XYZ file of N, CA and C in Angstrom:
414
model
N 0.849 -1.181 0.000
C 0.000 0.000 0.000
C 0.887 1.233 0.000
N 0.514 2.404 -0.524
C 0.763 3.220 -0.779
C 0.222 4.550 -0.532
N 0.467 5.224 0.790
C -0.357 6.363 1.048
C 0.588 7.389 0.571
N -0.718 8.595 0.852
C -0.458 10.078 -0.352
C -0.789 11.161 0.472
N -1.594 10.885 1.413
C -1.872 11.975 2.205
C -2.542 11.584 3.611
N -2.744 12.316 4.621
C -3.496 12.059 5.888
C -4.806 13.059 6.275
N -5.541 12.282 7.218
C -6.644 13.075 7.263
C -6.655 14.155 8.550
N -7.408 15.248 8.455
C -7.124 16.252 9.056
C -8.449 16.935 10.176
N -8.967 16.530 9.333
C -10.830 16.672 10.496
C -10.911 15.672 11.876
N -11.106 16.804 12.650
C -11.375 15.779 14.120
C -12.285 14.810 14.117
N -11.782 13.551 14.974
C -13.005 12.776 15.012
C -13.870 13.113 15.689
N -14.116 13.974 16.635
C -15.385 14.636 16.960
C -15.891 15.251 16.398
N -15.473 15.850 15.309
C -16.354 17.046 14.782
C -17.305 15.689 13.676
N -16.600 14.976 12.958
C -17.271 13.918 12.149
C -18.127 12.868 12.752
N -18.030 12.422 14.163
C -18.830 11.872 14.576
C -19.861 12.727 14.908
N -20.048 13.760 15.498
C -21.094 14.801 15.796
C -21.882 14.851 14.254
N -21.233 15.153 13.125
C -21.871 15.454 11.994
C -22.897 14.196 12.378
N -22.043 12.557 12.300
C -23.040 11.677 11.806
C -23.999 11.490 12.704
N -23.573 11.482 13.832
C -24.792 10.940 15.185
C -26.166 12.001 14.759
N -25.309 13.399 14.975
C -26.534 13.985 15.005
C -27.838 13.789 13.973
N -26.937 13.309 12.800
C -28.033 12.675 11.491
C -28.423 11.895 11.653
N -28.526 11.244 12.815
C -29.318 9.554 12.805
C -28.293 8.136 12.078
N -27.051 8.460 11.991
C -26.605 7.428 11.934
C -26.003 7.066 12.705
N -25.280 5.453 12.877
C -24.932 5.025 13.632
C -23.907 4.534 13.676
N -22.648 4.876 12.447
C -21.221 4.020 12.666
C -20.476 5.407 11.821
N -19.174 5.238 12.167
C -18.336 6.284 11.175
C -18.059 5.688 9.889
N -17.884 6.370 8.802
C -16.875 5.280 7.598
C -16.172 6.963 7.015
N -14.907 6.388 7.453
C -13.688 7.235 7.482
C -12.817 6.825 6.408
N -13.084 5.354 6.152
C -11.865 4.687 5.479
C -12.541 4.049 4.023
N -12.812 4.734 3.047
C -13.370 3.990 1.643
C -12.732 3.379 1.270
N -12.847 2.095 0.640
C -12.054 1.087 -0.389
C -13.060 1.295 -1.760
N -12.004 2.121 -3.239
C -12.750 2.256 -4.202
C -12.529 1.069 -4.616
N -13.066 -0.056 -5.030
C -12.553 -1.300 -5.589
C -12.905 -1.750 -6.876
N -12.723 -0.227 -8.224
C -13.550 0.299 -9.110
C -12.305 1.046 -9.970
N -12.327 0.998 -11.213
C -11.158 1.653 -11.905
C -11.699 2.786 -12.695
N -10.992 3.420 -13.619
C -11.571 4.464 -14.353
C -12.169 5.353 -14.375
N -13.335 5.594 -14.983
C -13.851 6.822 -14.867
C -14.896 6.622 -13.524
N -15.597 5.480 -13.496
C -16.365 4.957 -12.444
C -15.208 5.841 -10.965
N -13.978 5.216 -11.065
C -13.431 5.397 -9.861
C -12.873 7.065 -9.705
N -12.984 7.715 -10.762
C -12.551 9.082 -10.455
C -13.718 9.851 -10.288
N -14.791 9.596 -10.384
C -16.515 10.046 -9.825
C -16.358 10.089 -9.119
N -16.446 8.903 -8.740
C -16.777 8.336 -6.913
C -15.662 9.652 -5.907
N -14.341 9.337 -6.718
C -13.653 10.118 -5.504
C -13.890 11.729 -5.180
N -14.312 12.066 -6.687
C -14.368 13.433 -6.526
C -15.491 14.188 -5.806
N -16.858 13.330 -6.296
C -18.066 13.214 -5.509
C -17.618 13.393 -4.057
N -17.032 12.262 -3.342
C -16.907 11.947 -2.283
C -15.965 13.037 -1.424
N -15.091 13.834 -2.300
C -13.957 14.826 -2.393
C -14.842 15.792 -2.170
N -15.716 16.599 -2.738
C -16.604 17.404 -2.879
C -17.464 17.723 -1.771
N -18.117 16.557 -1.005
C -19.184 16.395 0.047
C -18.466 16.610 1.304
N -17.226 16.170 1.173
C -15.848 16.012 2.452
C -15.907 17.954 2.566
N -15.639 18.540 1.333
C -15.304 19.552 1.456
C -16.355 20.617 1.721
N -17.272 20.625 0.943
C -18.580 21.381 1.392
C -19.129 21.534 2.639
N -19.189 20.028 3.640
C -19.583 19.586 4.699
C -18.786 20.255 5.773
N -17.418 19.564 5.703
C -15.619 20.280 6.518
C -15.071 20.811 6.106
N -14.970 21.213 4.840
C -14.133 22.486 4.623
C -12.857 22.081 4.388
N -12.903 20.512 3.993
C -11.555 20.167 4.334
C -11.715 18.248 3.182
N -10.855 18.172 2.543
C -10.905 17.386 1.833
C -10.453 15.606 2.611
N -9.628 16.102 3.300
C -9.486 14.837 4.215
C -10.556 14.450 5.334
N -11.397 14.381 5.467
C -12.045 13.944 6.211
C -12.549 12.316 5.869
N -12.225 12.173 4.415
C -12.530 10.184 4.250
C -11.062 10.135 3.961
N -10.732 9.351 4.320
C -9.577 8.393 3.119
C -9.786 7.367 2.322
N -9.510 7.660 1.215
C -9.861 7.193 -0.058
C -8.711 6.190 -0.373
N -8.772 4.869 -0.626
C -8.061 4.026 -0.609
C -8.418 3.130 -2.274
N -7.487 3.160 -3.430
C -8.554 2.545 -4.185
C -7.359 1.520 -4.928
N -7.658 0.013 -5.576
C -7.045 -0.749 -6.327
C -6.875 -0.240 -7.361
N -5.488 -0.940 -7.541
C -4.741 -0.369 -9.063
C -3.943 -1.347 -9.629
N -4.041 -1.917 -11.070
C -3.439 -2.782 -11.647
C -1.940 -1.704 -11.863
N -0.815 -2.592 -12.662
C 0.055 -2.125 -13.084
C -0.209 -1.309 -14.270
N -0.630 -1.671 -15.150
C -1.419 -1.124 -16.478
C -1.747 -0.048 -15.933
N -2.853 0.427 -14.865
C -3.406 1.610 -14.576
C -2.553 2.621 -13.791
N -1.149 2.078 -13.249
C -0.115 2.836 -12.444
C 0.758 3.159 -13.975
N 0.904 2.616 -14.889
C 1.861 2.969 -16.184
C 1.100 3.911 -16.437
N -0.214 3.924 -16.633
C -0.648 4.884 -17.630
C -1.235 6.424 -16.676
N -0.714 6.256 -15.626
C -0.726 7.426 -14.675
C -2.572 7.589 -14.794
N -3.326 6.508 -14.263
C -4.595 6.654 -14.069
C -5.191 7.823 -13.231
N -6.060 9.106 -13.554
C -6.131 9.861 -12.473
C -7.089 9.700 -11.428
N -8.002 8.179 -11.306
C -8.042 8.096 -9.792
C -7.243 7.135 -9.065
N -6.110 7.125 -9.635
C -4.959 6.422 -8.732
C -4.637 8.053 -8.185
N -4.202 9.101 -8.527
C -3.601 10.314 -8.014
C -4.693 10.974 -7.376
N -5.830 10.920 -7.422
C -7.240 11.316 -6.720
C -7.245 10.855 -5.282
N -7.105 9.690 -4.711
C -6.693 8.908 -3.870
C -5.710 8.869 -2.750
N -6.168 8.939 -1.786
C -4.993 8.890 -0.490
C -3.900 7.651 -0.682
N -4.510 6.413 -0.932
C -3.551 5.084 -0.931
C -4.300 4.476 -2.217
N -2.839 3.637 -2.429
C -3.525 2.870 -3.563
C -2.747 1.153 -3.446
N -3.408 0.244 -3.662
C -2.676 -0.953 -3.259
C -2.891 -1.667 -4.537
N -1.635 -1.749 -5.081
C -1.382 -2.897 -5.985
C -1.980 -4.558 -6.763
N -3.309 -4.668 -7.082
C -3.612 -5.673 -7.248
C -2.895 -6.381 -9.190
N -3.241 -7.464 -8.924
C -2.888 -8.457 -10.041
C -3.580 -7.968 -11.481
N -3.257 -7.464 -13.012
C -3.626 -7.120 -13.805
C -4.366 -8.036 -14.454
N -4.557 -8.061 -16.089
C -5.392 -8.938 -17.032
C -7.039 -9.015 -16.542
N -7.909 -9.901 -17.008
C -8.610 -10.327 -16.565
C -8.990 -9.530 -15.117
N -10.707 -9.083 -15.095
C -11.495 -8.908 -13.544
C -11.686 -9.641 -12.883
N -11.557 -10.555 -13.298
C -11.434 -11.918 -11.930
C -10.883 -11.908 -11.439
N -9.208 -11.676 -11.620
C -8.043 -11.372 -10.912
C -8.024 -9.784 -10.285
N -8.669 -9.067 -10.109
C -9.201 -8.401 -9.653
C -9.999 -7.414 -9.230
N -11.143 -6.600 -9.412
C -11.934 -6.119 -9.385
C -13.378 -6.353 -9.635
N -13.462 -7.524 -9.911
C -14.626 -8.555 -9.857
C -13.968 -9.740 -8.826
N -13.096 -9.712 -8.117
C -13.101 -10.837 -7.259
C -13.306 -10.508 -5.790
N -14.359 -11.084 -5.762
C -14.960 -10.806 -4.122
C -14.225 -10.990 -3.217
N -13.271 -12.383 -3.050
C -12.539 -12.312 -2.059
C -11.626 -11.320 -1.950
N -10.807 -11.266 -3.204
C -9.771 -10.284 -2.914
C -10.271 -9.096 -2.689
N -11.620 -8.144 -2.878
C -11.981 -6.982 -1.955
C -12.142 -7.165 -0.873
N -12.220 -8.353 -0.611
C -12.931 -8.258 1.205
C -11.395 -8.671 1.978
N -10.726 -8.756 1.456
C -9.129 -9.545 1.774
C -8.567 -7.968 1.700
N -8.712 -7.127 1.196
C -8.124 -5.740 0.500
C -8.996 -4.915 1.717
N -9.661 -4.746 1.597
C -11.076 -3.563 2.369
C -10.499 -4.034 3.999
N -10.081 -5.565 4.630
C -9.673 -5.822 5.821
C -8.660 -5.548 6.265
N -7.413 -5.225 5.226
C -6.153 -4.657 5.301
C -5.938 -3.431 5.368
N -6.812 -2.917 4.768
C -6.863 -1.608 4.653
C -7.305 -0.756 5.866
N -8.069 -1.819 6.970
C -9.144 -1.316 7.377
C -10.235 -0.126 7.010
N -10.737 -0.681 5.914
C -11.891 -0.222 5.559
C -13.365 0.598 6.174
N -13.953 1.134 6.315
C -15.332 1.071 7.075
C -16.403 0.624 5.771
N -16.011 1.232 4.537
C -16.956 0.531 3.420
C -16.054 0.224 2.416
N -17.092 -0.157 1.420
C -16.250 -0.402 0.273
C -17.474 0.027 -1.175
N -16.935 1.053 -1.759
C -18.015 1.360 -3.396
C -16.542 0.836 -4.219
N -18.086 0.003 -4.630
C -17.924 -0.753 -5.797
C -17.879 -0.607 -7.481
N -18.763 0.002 -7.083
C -18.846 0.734 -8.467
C -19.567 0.148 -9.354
N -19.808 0.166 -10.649
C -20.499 -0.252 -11.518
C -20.013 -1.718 -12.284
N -20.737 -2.786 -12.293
C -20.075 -3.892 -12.972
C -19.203 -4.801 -12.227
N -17.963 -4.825 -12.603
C -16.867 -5.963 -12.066
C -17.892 -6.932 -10.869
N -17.480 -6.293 -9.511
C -18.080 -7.256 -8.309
C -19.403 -6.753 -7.972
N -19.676 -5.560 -8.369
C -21.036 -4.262 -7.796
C -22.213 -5.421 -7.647
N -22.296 -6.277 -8.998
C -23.600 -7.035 -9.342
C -23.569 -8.694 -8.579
N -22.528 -8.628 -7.848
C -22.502 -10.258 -7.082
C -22.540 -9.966 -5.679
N -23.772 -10.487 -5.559
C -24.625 -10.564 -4.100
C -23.526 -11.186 -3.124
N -22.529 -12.217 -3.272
C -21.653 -11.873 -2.793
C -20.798 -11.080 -1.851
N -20.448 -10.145 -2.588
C -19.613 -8.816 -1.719
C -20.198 -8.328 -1.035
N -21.546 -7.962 -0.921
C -22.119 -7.042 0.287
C -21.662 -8.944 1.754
N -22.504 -9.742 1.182
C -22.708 -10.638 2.285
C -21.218 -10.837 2.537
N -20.076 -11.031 2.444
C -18.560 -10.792 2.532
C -18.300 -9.485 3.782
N -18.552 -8.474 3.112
C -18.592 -7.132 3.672
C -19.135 -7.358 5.012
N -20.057 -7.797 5.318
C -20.912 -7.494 6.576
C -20.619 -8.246 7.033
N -19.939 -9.553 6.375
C -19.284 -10.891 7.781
C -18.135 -10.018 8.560
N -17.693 -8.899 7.917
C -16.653 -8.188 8.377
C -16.556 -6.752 8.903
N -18.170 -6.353 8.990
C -18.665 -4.916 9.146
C -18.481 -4.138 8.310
N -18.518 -4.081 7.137
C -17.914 -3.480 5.955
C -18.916 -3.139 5.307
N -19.196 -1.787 5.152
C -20.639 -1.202 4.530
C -20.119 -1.642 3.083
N -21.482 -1.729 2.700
C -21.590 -2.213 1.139
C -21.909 -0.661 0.204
């Protein structure tokens, strides 16, 4: 793994945000487990709401898989991204459609969720039931 930056918002001020909304757990730690354009949405979205909300872009850490292919070709939500961890190229089976290896990835990472994104694993009922053997918002 490979981190890029740290987060800077108190955990009180972010737990106050969520409690007071009626929720009930933090998720501080995203696993994008999603490439391309799918994965540079998500972050910026997620970049955006961090900032509007806190004023401050670190308040998630954004953690997302990256083949070699997508580190050669200087992917920009590999550089969008706080960390990025190295998975196996070719074929989505080998990774980004493979359930285990997100839920093997999202546990290392310590995760609080994991977006999926569109396609690869998003559509196998699977990963959520994975996720939640491990508390891992879907």
């Amino acid at each position: 793994a490979y981190k890029i930056s740290n987060m800077s918002t108190s955990s009180a001020e972010f737990e106050n945000y969520v409690f007071s909304r009626g929720g009930n757990r933090l998720i501080r730690t995203v696993l994008i487990s999603s490439n391309g354009l799918g994965a540079t949405k998500a972050i910026r979205s997620l970049r955006s709401w961090a900032y509007e909300t806190f004023k401050s872009r670190d308040v998630l850490h954004l953690v997302c898989m990256a083949t070699e292919d997508d580190l050669r070709t200087n992917a920009e939500y590999i550089r969008l991204a706080d960390e990025y961890i190295i998975v196996e190229g070719g074929s989505n089976v080998h990774n980004f459609a493979n359930v285990d290896l997100i839920v093997k990835i999202a546990r290392r990472c310590g995760a609080d969720a994991v977006w999926p994104g569109w396609g690869h694993a998003s559509e196998n009922p699977k990963l959520p039931e994975g996720l939640s053997h491990h508390n891992i918002a879907f």
